[in-house]
Amino acid sequence: MQNRWIVEYTMKAPINKIIDFSNVDGPGNRCAIFFQSCPFRCLYCHNPETIRLCVNCGTCVKQCPAQALSFEDGKVVWDDEKCVECDTCIHVCPNLATPKIKEIEVDDLVAHIKQVKPFIRGITVSGGECMNQADYLLELFQKVQRLGLTCLIDSNGIHDFRKFPELMQVCDGVMLDVKAVDPVFHQELCACDNAMVLKNLDYLLEIDKLEEVRTVILPERDEENEKTVRYVSSHLQGRSRYKLIRYRPFGVREAGITAFGNHTYPKEAMEQYELICRENATKTCVII
C-alpha cells in the first residue's frame, strides 16, 4: 500500500532544439536532440546561440517583434505559440545564448521519441555539449534502447569519458570533434584546452566506441589543418570514419567571420587532406 504514494521523478535538461528526422547526425534517419550550453567558444561555431545559458538580461524581451518574450519573476519566458521564429532574440543576445529553450524531463523526451520511432534508426544527442548533461543521458539512453533504437553522442570531447563507464556501456558510439591538435591553436580557436579531447580519442578507440571523428578544415590555416589531419588519421588507421568538413560561414558570429572569412572552403583544396588520410590507411575519409 505504501508504494502507491511513491512518485517517480525524472531529471530535466535544457534543450535547444529537437530535429525529428536528420540524416546528417549519424547513420540512417535519426532524431537529433540539441542540448544548451558548451564549455568551448569555437570561433566558427554555426549555432553560437547554444554556447551559454540565458542570464535573463532582458535585451531580447525589448526587441522581440512578436512579443513572444516576457519577464516573469526575474526570468525571460518564451511563448512558443507566439514565436514566429524570426531569430531576432538570437541576433541581439550579447551572451551567445537564447531564451528559446525548454527544460524537458527524460520521460517527456522519451514520449516524443516514441512518436517518431517507426521512422528512425536511433537518436543522436548533440549541442552545445551534451556531455554537460551526462547523468541525464544515461537515463535517456537506458529508456531509448528499450525501444530498440541506437543512441549516439556527438561531443567535443571536453569531458573525460573514462569517468562515465555506465554511459559508455549503453552508448552505441561517439562522434568526436577534433578541432585542432596543436594546443596553442586549439586555445585560440575554442578558448579551451585540447588535452582531454586527445585522450578521449585514444580511449574511444580502445573501447571500440568511436563512431566517427570530425575536423573542420579552415581557410588560411593550412599548416594547422595538416597537423590535425595527420595526427587523427595516423591514430585512426582505418578503425573509424574520418569526416573532413569544409568551413562554411553560415551562422558564424562576427569574430569567426573576421578570423576565417565569408566564403566556403573550396572543395578542390580538400584533395591534399584526403591524400594524407590515404597515406595513413584511413580509407573511410568523407569530405563534406
PDB file of N, CA, C and O in Angstrom, residues 174-247:
ATOM      1  N   VAL A 174      30.353   7.274 -30.213  1.00  0.00           N
ATOM      2  CA  VAL A 174      30.580   8.704 -30.026  1.00  0.00           C
ATOM      3  C   VAL A 174      31.114   9.293 -31.324  1.00  0.00           C
ATOM      4  O   VAL A 174      32.037   8.740 -31.938  1.00  0.00           O
ATOM      5  N   MET A 175      30.526  10.384 -31.734  1.00  0.00           N
ATOM      6  CA  MET A 175      31.048  11.168 -32.852  1.00  0.00           C
ATOM      7  C   MET A 175      31.838  12.316 -32.252  1.00  0.00           C
ATOM      8  O   MET A 175      31.270  13.216 -31.623  1.00  0.00           O
ATOM      9  N   LEU A 176      33.152  12.252 -32.392  1.00  0.00           N
ATOM     10  CA  LEU A 176      34.062  13.145 -31.671  1.00  0.00           C
ATOM     11  C   LEU A 176      34.612  14.240 -32.582  1.00  0.00           C
ATOM     12  O   LEU A 176      35.136  13.959 -33.659  1.00  0.00           O
ATOM     13  N   ASP A 177      34.514  15.470 -32.121  1.00  0.00           N
ATOM     14  CA  ASP A 177      35.137  16.590 -32.823  1.00  0.00           C
ATOM     15  C   ASP A 177      36.579  16.735 -32.354  1.00  0.00           C
ATOM     16  O   ASP A 177      36.826  16.890 -31.155  1.00  0.00           O
ATOM     17  N   VAL A 178      37.522  16.677 -33.300  1.00  0.00           N
ATOM     18  CA  VAL A 178      38.906  17.058 -33.002  1.00  0.00           C
ATOM     19  C   VAL A 178      39.173  18.307 -33.831  1.00  0.00           C
ATOM     20  O   VAL A 178      39.427  18.233 -35.027  1.00  0.00           O
ATOM     21  N   LYS A 179      39.078  19.426 -33.171  1.00  0.00           N
ATOM     22  CA  LYS A 179      39.105  20.701 -33.887  1.00  0.00           C
ATOM     23  C   LYS A 179      40.515  21.126 -34.267  1.00  0.00           C
ATOM     24  O   LYS A 179      40.734  21.712 -35.317  1.00  0.00           O
ATOM     25  N   ALA A 180      41.476  20.821 -33.391  1.00  0.00           N
ATOM     26  CA  ALA A 180      42.880  21.139 -33.670  1.00  0.00           C
ATOM     27  C   ALA A 180      43.752  20.326 -32.730  1.00  0.00           C
ATOM     28  O   ALA A 180      43.401  20.126 -31.569  1.00  0.00           O
ATOM     29  N   VAL A 181      44.889  19.855 -33.231  1.00  0.00           N
ATOM     30  CA  VAL A 181      45.786  19.062 -32.391  1.00  0.00           C
ATOM     31  C   VAL A 181      46.809  19.944 -31.679  1.00  0.00           C
ATOM     32  O   VAL A 181      47.252  19.627 -30.581  1.00  0.00           O
ATOM     33  N   ASP A 182      47.181  21.053 -32.287  1.00  0.00           N
ATOM     34  CA  ASP A 182      48.127  21.973 -31.649  1.00  0.00           C
ATOM     35  C   ASP A 182      47.435  22.682 -30.483  1.00  0.00           C
ATOM     36  O   ASP A 182      46.399  23.330 -30.680  1.00  0.00           O
ATOM     37  N   PRO A 183      47.976  22.580 -29.262  1.00  0.00           N
ATOM     38  CA  PRO A 183      47.277  23.141 -28.096  1.00  0.00           C
ATOM     39  C   PRO A 183      47.130  24.657 -28.135  1.00  0.00           C
ATOM     40  O   PRO A 183      46.105  25.198 -27.682  1.00  0.00           O
ATOM     41  N   VAL A 184      48.116  25.342 -28.682  1.00  0.00           N
ATOM     42  CA  VAL A 184      48.043  26.804 -28.750  1.00  0.00           C
ATOM     43  C   VAL A 184      46.952  27.230 -29.729  1.00  0.00           C
ATOM     44  O   VAL A 184      46.131  28.112 -29.444  1.00  0.00           O
ATOM     45  N   PHE A 185      46.934  26.581 -30.901  1.00  0.00           N
ATOM     46  CA  PHE A 185      45.911  26.911 -31.889  1.00  0.00           C
ATOM     47  C   PHE A 185      44.517  26.531 -31.400  1.00  0.00           C
ATOM     48  O   PHE A 185      43.544  27.258 -31.634  1.00  0.00           O
ATOM     49  N   HIS A 186      44.416  25.395 -30.698  1.00  0.00           N
ATOM     50  CA  HIS A 186      43.118  24.981 -30.163  1.00  0.00           C
ATOM     51  C   HIS A 186      42.600  26.011 -29.166  1.00  0.00           C
ATOM     52  O   HIS A 186      41.402  26.325 -29.145  1.00  0.00           O
ATOM     53  N   GLN A 187      43.483  26.542 -28.349  1.00  0.00           N
ATOM     54  CA  GLN A 187      43.098  27.574 -27.377  1.00  0.00           C
ATOM     55  C   GLN A 187      42.607  28.826 -28.100  1.00  0.00           C
ATOM     56  O   GLN A 187      41.603  29.432 -27.718  1.00  0.00           O
ATOM     57  N   GLU A 188      43.311  29.192 -29.151  1.00  0.00           N
ATOM     58  CA  GLU A 188      42.913  30.352 -29.957  1.00  0.00           C
ATOM     59  C   GLU A 188      41.559  30.125 -30.614  1.00  0.00           C
ATOM     60  O   GLU A 188      40.722  31.022 -30.689  1.00  0.00           O
ATOM     61  N   LEU A 189      41.336  28.898 -31.050  1.00  0.00           N
ATOM     62  CA  LEU A 189      40.140  28.556 -31.805  1.00  0.00           C
ATOM     63  C   LEU A 189      38.911  28.381 -30.919  1.00  0.00           C
ATOM     64  O   LEU A 189      37.810  28.814 -31.264  1.00  0.00           O
ATOM     65  N   CYS A 190      39.112  27.740 -29.759  1.00  0.00           N
ATOM     66  CA  CYS A 190      37.976  27.307 -28.932  1.00  0.00           C
ATOM     67  C   CYS A 190      37.966  27.890 -27.522  1.00  0.00           C
ATOM     68  O   CYS A 190      37.037  27.609 -26.755  1.00  0.00           O
ATOM     69  N   ALA A 191      39.009  28.644 -27.158  1.00  0.00           N
ATOM     70  CA  ALA A 191      39.137  29.189 -25.803  1.00  0.00           C
ATOM     71  C   ALA A 191      39.130  28.086 -24.754  1.00  0.00           C
ATOM     72  O   ALA A 191      38.571  28.235 -23.671  1.00  0.00           O
ATOM     73  N   CYS A 192      39.745  26.942 -25.100  1.00  0.00           N
ATOM     74  CA  CYS A 192      39.767  25.802 -24.195  1.00  0.00           C
ATOM     75  C   CYS A 192      40.921  24.879 -24.572  1.00  0.00           C
ATOM     76  O   CYS A 192      41.354  24.836 -25.723  1.00  0.00           O
ATOM     77  N   ASP A 193      41.401  24.122 -23.583  1.00  0.00           N
ATOM     78  CA  ASP A 193      42.498  23.192 -23.799  1.00  0.00           C
ATOM     79  C   ASP A 193      42.011  21.941 -24.538  1.00  0.00           C
ATOM     80  O   ASP A 193      40.835  21.581 -24.448  1.00  0.00           O
ATOM     81  N   ASN A 194      42.921  21.271 -25.262  1.00  0.00           N
ATOM     82  CA  ASN A 194      42.517  20.092 -26.020  1.00  0.00           C
ATOM     83  C   ASN A 194      43.106  18.781 -25.495  1.00  0.00           C
ATOM     84  O   ASN A 194      42.939  17.734 -26.135  1.00  0.00           O
ATOM     85  N   ALA A 195      43.775  18.806 -24.344  1.00  0.00           N
ATOM     86  CA  ALA A 195      44.417  17.595 -23.826  1.00  0.00           C
ATOM     87  C   ALA A 195      43.403  16.467 -23.616  1.00  0.00           C
ATOM     88  O   ALA A 195      43.653  15.315 -23.980  1.00  0.00           O
ATOM     89  N   MET A 196      42.250  16.782 -23.042  1.00  0.00           N
ATOM     90  CA  MET A 196      41.240  15.757 -22.786  1.00  0.00           C
ATOM     91  C   MET A 196      40.636  15.231 -24.085  1.00  0.00           C
ATOM     92  O   MET A 196      40.309  14.047 -24.197  1.00  0.00           O
ATOM     93  N   VAL A 197      40.499  16.090 -25.068  1.00  0.00           N
ATOM     94  CA  VAL A 197      39.969  15.659 -26.364  1.00  0.00           C
ATOM     95  C   VAL A 197      40.837  14.550 -26.949  1.00  0.00           C
ATOM     96  O   VAL A 197      40.331  13.516 -27.408  1.00  0.00           O
ATOM     97  N   LEU A 198      42.145  14.751 -26.918  1.00  0.00           N
ATOM     98  CA  LEU A 198      43.066  13.775 -27.499  1.00  0.00           C
ATOM     99  C   LEU A 198      43.113  12.493 -26.671  1.00  0.00           C
ATOM    100  O   LEU A 198      43.244  11.390 -27.220  1.00  0.00           O
ATOM    101  N   LYS A 199      42.968  12.613 -25.355  1.00  0.00           N
ATOM    102  CA  LYS A 199      42.885  11.416 -24.503  1.00  0.00           C
ATOM    103  C   LYS A 199      41.621  10.627 -24.819  1.00  0.00           C
ATOM    104  O   LYS A 199      41.636   9.388 -24.864  1.00  0.00           O
ATOM    105  N   ASN A 200      40.527  11.351 -25.037  1.00  0.00           N
ATOM    106  CA  ASN A 200      39.266  10.677 -25.373  1.00  0.00           C
ATOM    107  C   ASN A 200      39.343   9.987 -26.721  1.00  0.00           C
ATOM    108  O   ASN A 200      38.736   8.924 -26.915  1.00  0.00           O
ATOM    109  N   LEU A 201      40.079  10.565 -27.666  1.00  0.00           N
ATOM    110  CA  LEU A 201      40.261   9.926 -28.966  1.00  0.00           C
ATOM    111  C   LEU A 201      40.870   8.537 -28.782  1.00  0.00           C
ATOM    112  O   LEU A 201      40.375   7.544 -29.342  1.00  0.00           O
ATOM    113  N   ASP A 202      41.924   8.452 -27.991  1.00  0.00           N
ATOM    114  CA  ASP A 202      42.582   7.166 -27.744  1.00  0.00           C
ATOM    115  C   ASP A 202      41.677   6.208 -26.975  1.00  0.00           C
ATOM    116  O   ASP A 202      41.604   5.012 -27.289  1.00  0.00           O
ATOM    117  N   TYR A 203      40.978   6.741 -25.967  1.00  0.00           N
ATOM    118  CA  TYR A 203      40.121   5.889 -25.135  1.00  0.00           C
ATOM    119  C   TYR A 203      38.960   5.299 -25.928  1.00  0.00           C
ATOM    120  O   TYR A 203      38.659   4.103 -25.828  1.00  0.00           O
ATOM    121  N   LEU A 204      38.332   6.109 -26.750  1.00  0.00           N
ATOM    122  CA  LEU A 204      37.187   5.630 -27.524  1.00  0.00           C
ATOM    123  C   LEU A 204      37.614   4.594 -28.567  1.00  0.00           C
ATOM    124  O   LEU A 204      36.870   3.654 -28.858  1.00  0.00           O
ATOM    125  N   LEU A 205      38.800   4.744 -29.109  1.00  0.00           N
ATOM    126  CA  LEU A 205      39.345   3.712 -29.994  1.00  0.00           C
ATOM    127  C   LEU A 205      39.588   2.426 -29.214  1.00  0.00           C
ATOM    128  O   LEU A 205      39.283   1.323 -29.693  1.00  0.00           O
ATOM    129  N   GLU A 206      40.110   2.576 -27.998  1.00  0.00           N
ATOM    130  CA  GLU A 206      40.430   1.423 -27.153  1.00  0.00           C
ATOM    131  C   GLU A 206      39.202   0.593 -26.818  1.00  0.00           C
ATOM    132  O   GLU A 206      39.242  -0.642 -26.821  1.00  0.00           O
ATOM    133  N   ILE A 207      38.083   1.264 -26.540  1.00  0.00           N
ATOM    134  CA  ILE A 207      36.875   0.533 -26.139  1.00  0.00           C
ATOM    135  C   ILE A 207      35.911   0.308 -27.316  1.00  0.00           C
ATOM    136  O   ILE A 207      34.794  -0.168 -27.127  1.00  0.00           O
ATOM    137  N   ASP A 208      36.372   0.665 -28.518  1.00  0.00           N
ATOM    138  CA  ASP A 208      35.589   0.452 -29.739  1.00  0.00           C
ATOM    139  C   ASP A 208      34.240   1.172 -29.695  1.00  0.00           C
ATOM    140  O   ASP A 208      33.198   0.604 -30.036  1.00  0.00           O
ATOM    141  N   LYS A 209      34.279   2.433 -29.279  1.00  0.00           N
ATOM    142  CA  LYS A 209      33.054   3.233 -29.227  1.00  0.00           C
ATOM    143  C   LYS A 209      33.161   4.506 -30.072  1.00  0.00           C
ATOM    144  O   LYS A 209      32.366   5.433 -29.901  1.00  0.00           O
ATOM    145  N   LEU A 210      34.146   4.549 -30.957  1.00  0.00           N
ATOM    146  CA  LEU A 210      34.326   5.746 -31.784  1.00  0.00           C
ATOM    147  C   LEU A 210      33.572   5.577 -33.099  1.00  0.00           C
ATOM    148  O   LEU A 210      33.996   4.826 -33.987  1.00  0.00           O
ATOM    149  N   GLU A 211      32.443   6.252 -33.215  1.00  0.00           N
ATOM    150  CA  GLU A 211      31.623   6.169 -34.425  1.00  0.00           C
ATOM    151  C   GLU A 211      32.292   6.912 -35.582  1.00  0.00           C
ATOM    152  O   GLU A 211      32.352   6.411 -36.699  1.00  0.00           O
ATOM    153  N   GLU A 212      32.779   8.118 -35.313  1.00  0.00           N
ATOM    154  CA  GLU A 212      33.498   8.885 -36.311  1.00  0.00           C
ATOM    155  C   GLU A 212      34.200  10.060 -35.646  1.00  0.00           C
ATOM    156  O   GLU A 212      33.875  10.447 -34.514  1.00  0.00           O
ATOM    157  N   VAL A 213      35.176  10.625 -36.366  1.00  0.00           N
ATOM    158  CA  VAL A 213      35.853  11.846 -35.935  1.00  0.00           C
ATOM    159  C   VAL A 213      35.591  12.906 -36.989  1.00  0.00           C
ATOM    160  O   VAL A 213      35.541  12.612 -38.183  1.00  0.00           O
ATOM    161  N   ARG A 214      35.405  14.147 -36.535  1.00  0.00           N
ATOM    162  CA  ARG A 214      35.173  15.250 -37.480  1.00  0.00           C
ATOM    163  C   ARG A 214      36.182  16.359 -37.231  1.00  0.00           C
ATOM    164  O   ARG A 214      36.481  16.692 -36.078  1.00  0.00           O
ATOM    165  N   THR A 215      36.694  16.938 -38.300  1.00  0.00           N
ATOM    166  CA  THR A 215      37.574  18.100 -38.236  1.00  0.00           C
ATOM    167  C   THR A 215      37.117  19.102 -39.284  1.00  0.00           C
ATOM    168  O   THR A 215      36.881  18.720 -40.444  1.00  0.00           O
ATOM    169  N   VAL A 216      36.975  20.350 -38.890  1.00  0.00           N
ATOM    170  CA  VAL A 216      36.645  21.411 -39.843  1.00  0.00           C
ATOM    171  C   VAL A 216      37.947  21.946 -40.438  1.00  0.00           C
ATOM    172  O   VAL A 216      38.883  22.299 -39.712  1.00  0.00           O
ATOM    173  N   ILE A 217      38.012  21.977 -41.763  1.00  0.00           N
ATOM    174  CA  ILE A 217      39.184  22.490 -42.478  1.00  0.00           C
ATOM    175  C   ILE A 217      38.990  23.987 -42.692  1.00  0.00           C
ATOM    176  O   ILE A 217      38.008  24.419 -43.298  1.00  0.00           O
ATOM    177  N   LEU A 218      39.939  24.760 -42.180  1.00  0.00           N
ATOM    178  CA  LEU A 218      39.778  26.212 -42.102  1.00  0.00           C
ATOM    179  C   LEU A 218      40.591  26.963 -43.159  1.00  0.00           C
ATOM    180  O   LEU A 218      41.717  26.557 -43.489  1.00  0.00           O
ATOM    181  N   PRO A 219      40.063  28.058 -43.682  1.00  0.00           N
ATOM    182  CA  PRO A 219      40.792  28.862 -44.676  1.00  0.00           C
ATOM    183  C   PRO A 219      42.053  29.486 -44.071  1.00  0.00           C
ATOM    184  O   PRO A 219      42.070  29.892 -42.901  1.00  0.00           O
ATOM    185  N   GLU A 220      43.089  29.560 -44.875  1.00  0.00           N
ATOM    186  CA  GLU A 220      44.342  30.223 -44.494  1.00  0.00           C
ATOM    187  C   GLU A 220      44.989  29.613 -43.258  1.00  0.00           C
ATOM    188  O   GLU A 220      45.750  30.278 -42.554  1.00  0.00           O
ATOM    189  N   ARG A 221      44.675  28.358 -42.973  1.00  0.00           N
ATOM    190  CA  ARG A 221      45.286  27.674 -41.826  1.00  0.00           C
ATOM    191  C   ARG A 221      45.833  26.311 -42.262  1.00  0.00           C
ATOM    192  O   ARG A 221      45.658  25.308 -41.578  1.00  0.00           O
ATOM    193  N   ASP A 222      46.488  26.302 -43.399  1.00  0.00           N
ATOM    194  CA  ASP A 222      46.929  25.039 -43.997  1.00  0.00           C
ATOM    195  C   ASP A 222      47.834  24.237 -43.067  1.00  0.00           C
ATOM    196  O   ASP A 222      47.705  23.011 -42.963  1.00  0.00           O
ATOM    197  N   GLU A 223      48.771  24.909 -42.397  1.00  0.00           N
ATOM    198  CA  GLU A 223      49.697  24.202 -41.514  1.00  0.00           C
ATOM    199  C   GLU A 223      48.959  23.529 -40.364  1.00  0.00           C
ATOM    200  O   GLU A 223      49.217  22.364 -40.038  1.00  0.00           O
ATOM    201  N   GLU A 224      48.028  24.238 -39.757  1.00  0.00           N
ATOM    202  CA  GLU A 224      47.265  23.676 -38.645  1.00  0.00           C
ATOM    203  C   GLU A 224      46.330  22.572 -39.128  1.00  0.00           C
ATOM    204  O   GLU A 224      46.165  21.544 -38.461  1.00  0.00           O
ATOM    205  N   ASN A 225      45.702  22.798 -40.282  1.00  0.00           N
ATOM    206  CA  ASN A 225      44.848  21.757 -40.856  1.00  0.00           C
ATOM    207  C   ASN A 225      45.635  20.466 -41.051  1.00  0.00           C
ATOM    208  O   ASN A 225      45.172  19.373 -40.674  1.00  0.00           O
ATOM    209  N   GLU A 226      46.817  20.586 -41.635  1.00  0.00           N
ATOM    210  CA  GLU A 226      47.624  19.398 -41.929  1.00  0.00           C
ATOM    211  C   GLU A 226      48.066  18.687 -40.650  1.00  0.00           C
ATOM    212  O   GLU A 226      48.018  17.453 -40.574  1.00  0.00           O
ATOM    213  N   LYS A 227      48.480  19.454 -39.641  1.00  0.00           N
ATOM    214  CA  LYS A 227      48.873  18.853 -38.356  1.00  0.00           C
ATOM    215  C   LYS A 227      47.744  17.979 -37.799  1.00  0.00           C
ATOM    216  O   LYS A 227      47.966  16.850 -37.359  1.00  0.00           O
ATOM    217  N   THR A 228      46.554  18.540 -37.804  1.00  0.00           N
ATOM    218  CA  THR A 228      45.412  17.838 -37.211  1.00  0.00           C
ATOM    219  C   THR A 228      45.035  16.603 -38.021  1.00  0.00           C
ATOM    220  O   THR A 228      44.818  15.521 -37.461  1.00  0.00           O
ATOM    221  N   VAL A 229      44.964  16.738 -39.330  1.00  0.00           N
ATOM    222  CA  VAL A 229      44.580  15.613 -40.181  1.00  0.00           C
ATOM    223  C   VAL A 229      45.620  14.495 -40.082  1.00  0.00           C
ATOM    224  O   VAL A 229      45.260  13.303 -40.001  1.00  0.00           O
ATOM    225  N   ARG A 230      46.890  14.843 -40.055  1.00  0.00           N
ATOM    226  CA  ARG A 230      47.938  13.817 -39.923  1.00  0.00           C
ATOM    227  C   ARG A 230      47.825  13.095 -38.576  1.00  0.00           C
ATOM    228  O   ARG A 230      47.918  11.867 -38.503  1.00  0.00           O
ATOM    229  N   TYR A 231      47.635  13.854 -37.525  1.00  0.00           N
ATOM    230  CA  TYR A 231      47.558  13.261 -36.187  1.00  0.00           C
ATOM    231  C   TYR A 231      46.363  12.318 -36.085  1.00  0.00           C
ATOM    232  O   TYR A 231      46.500  11.163 -35.656  1.00  0.00           O
ATOM    233  N   VAL A 232      45.214  12.799 -36.474  1.00  0.00           N
ATOM    234  CA  VAL A 232      43.994  11.999 -36.328  1.00  0.00           C
ATOM    235  C   VAL A 232      44.039  10.764 -37.217  1.00  0.00           C
ATOM    236  O   VAL A 232      43.770   9.639 -36.764  1.00  0.00           O
ATOM    237  N   SER A 233      44.381  10.941 -38.479  1.00  0.00           N
ATOM    238  CA  SER A 233      44.368   9.801 -39.406  1.00  0.00           C
ATOM    239  C   SER A 233      45.400   8.756 -39.013  1.00  0.00           C
ATOM    240  O   SER A 233      45.164   7.553 -39.177  1.00  0.00           O
ATOM    241  N   SER A 234      46.549   9.182 -38.462  1.00  0.00           N
ATOM    242  CA  SER A 234      47.557   8.209 -38.030  1.00  0.00           C
ATOM    243  C   SER A 234      47.088   7.440 -36.804  1.00  0.00           C
ATOM    244  O   SER A 234      47.479   6.285 -36.596  1.00  0.00           O
ATOM    245  N   HIS A 235      46.236   8.056 -35.982  1.00  0.00           N
ATOM    246  CA  HIS A 235      45.677   7.358 -34.825  1.00  0.00           C
ATOM    247  C   HIS A 235      44.550   6.407 -35.243  1.00  0.00           C
ATOM    248  O   HIS A 235      44.424   5.313 -34.690  1.00  0.00           O
ATOM    249  N   LEU A 236      43.755   6.820 -36.201  1.00  0.00           N
ATOM    250  CA  LEU A 236      42.611   6.004 -36.604  1.00  0.00           C
ATOM    251  C   LEU A 236      43.051   4.737 -37.333  1.00  0.00           C
ATOM    252  O   LEU A 236      42.501   3.658 -37.078  1.00  0.00           O
ATOM    253  N   GLN A 237      43.992   4.881 -38.247  1.00  0.00           N
ATOM    254  CA  GLN A 237      44.469   3.720 -39.005  1.00  0.00           C
ATOM    255  C   GLN A 237      43.313   2.885 -39.576  1.00  0.00           C
ATOM    256  O   GLN A 237      43.334   1.653 -39.533  1.00  0.00           O
ATOM    257  N   GLY A 238      42.299   3.588 -40.050  1.00  0.00           N
ATOM    258  CA  GLY A 238      41.183   2.901 -40.676  1.00  0.00           C
ATOM    259  C   GLY A 238      40.169   2.299 -39.721  1.00  0.00           C
ATOM    260  O   GLY A 238      39.223   1.643 -40.150  1.00  0.00           O
ATOM    261  N   ARG A 239      40.329   2.521 -38.413  1.00  0.00           N
ATOM    262  CA  ARG A 239      39.419   1.900 -37.438  1.00  0.00           C
ATOM    263  C   ARG A 239      38.119   2.670 -37.252  1.00  0.00           C
ATOM    264  O   ARG A 239      37.197   2.192 -36.586  1.00  0.00           O
ATOM    265  N   SER A 240      38.048   3.879 -37.792  1.00  0.00           N
ATOM    266  CA  SER A 240      36.825   4.674 -37.670  1.00  0.00           C
ATOM    267  C   SER A 240      36.756   5.638 -38.840  1.00  0.00           C
ATOM    268  O   SER A 240      37.772   5.981 -39.445  1.00  0.00           O
ATOM    269  N   ARG A 241      35.556   6.059 -39.170  1.00  0.00           N
ATOM    270  CA  ARG A 241      35.365   7.027 -40.239  1.00  0.00           C
ATOM    271  C   ARG A 241      35.928   8.390 -39.816  1.00  0.00           C
ATOM    272  O   ARG A 241      35.804   8.806 -38.660  1.00  0.00           O
ATOM    273  N   TYR A 242      36.549   9.087 -40.772  1.00  0.00           N
ATOM    274  CA  TYR A 242      37.085  10.426 -40.512  1.00  0.00           C
ATOM    275  C   TYR A 242      36.403  11.396 -41.462  1.00  0.00           C
ATOM    276  O   TYR A 242      36.552  11.309 -42.677  1.00  0.00           O
ATOM    277  N   LYS A 243      35.636  12.320 -40.908  1.00  0.00           N
ATOM    278  CA  LYS A 243      34.874  13.272 -41.702  1.00  0.00           C
ATOM    279  C   LYS A 243      35.589  14.625 -41.698  1.00  0.00           C
ATOM    280  O   LYS A 243      35.790  15.233 -40.647  1.00  0.00           O
ATOM    281  N   LEU A 244      35.977  15.080 -42.879  1.00  0.00           N
ATOM    282  CA  LEU A 244      36.616  16.386 -43.038  1.00  0.00           C
ATOM    283  C   LEU A 244      35.571  17.357 -43.579  1.00  0.00           C
ATOM    284  O   LEU A 244      35.023  17.153 -44.668  1.00  0.00           O
ATOM    285  N   ILE A 245      35.310  18.394 -42.820  1.00  0.00           N
ATOM    286  CA  ILE A 245      34.212  19.315 -43.122  1.00  0.00           C
ATOM    287  C   ILE A 245      34.774  20.653 -43.581  1.00  0.00           C
ATOM    288  O   ILE A 245      35.567  21.286 -42.869  1.00  0.00           O
ATOM    289  N   ARG A 246      34.383  21.077 -44.747  1.00  0.00           N
ATOM    290  CA  ARG A 246      34.831  22.374 -45.256  1.00  0.00           C
ATOM    291  C   ARG A 246      34.204  23.504 -44.432  1.00  0.00           C
ATOM    292  O   ARG A 246      33.004  23.488 -44.158  1.00  0.00           O
ATOM    293  N   TYR A 247      35.017  24.467 -44.048  1.00  0.00           N
ATOM    294  CA  TYR A 247      34.495  25.642 -43.333  1.00  0.00           C
ATOM    295  C   TYR A 247      33.416  26.320 -44.152  1.00  0.00           C
ATOM    296  O   TYR A 247      33.559  26.527 -45.357  1.00  0.00           O
TER     297      TYR A 247
END
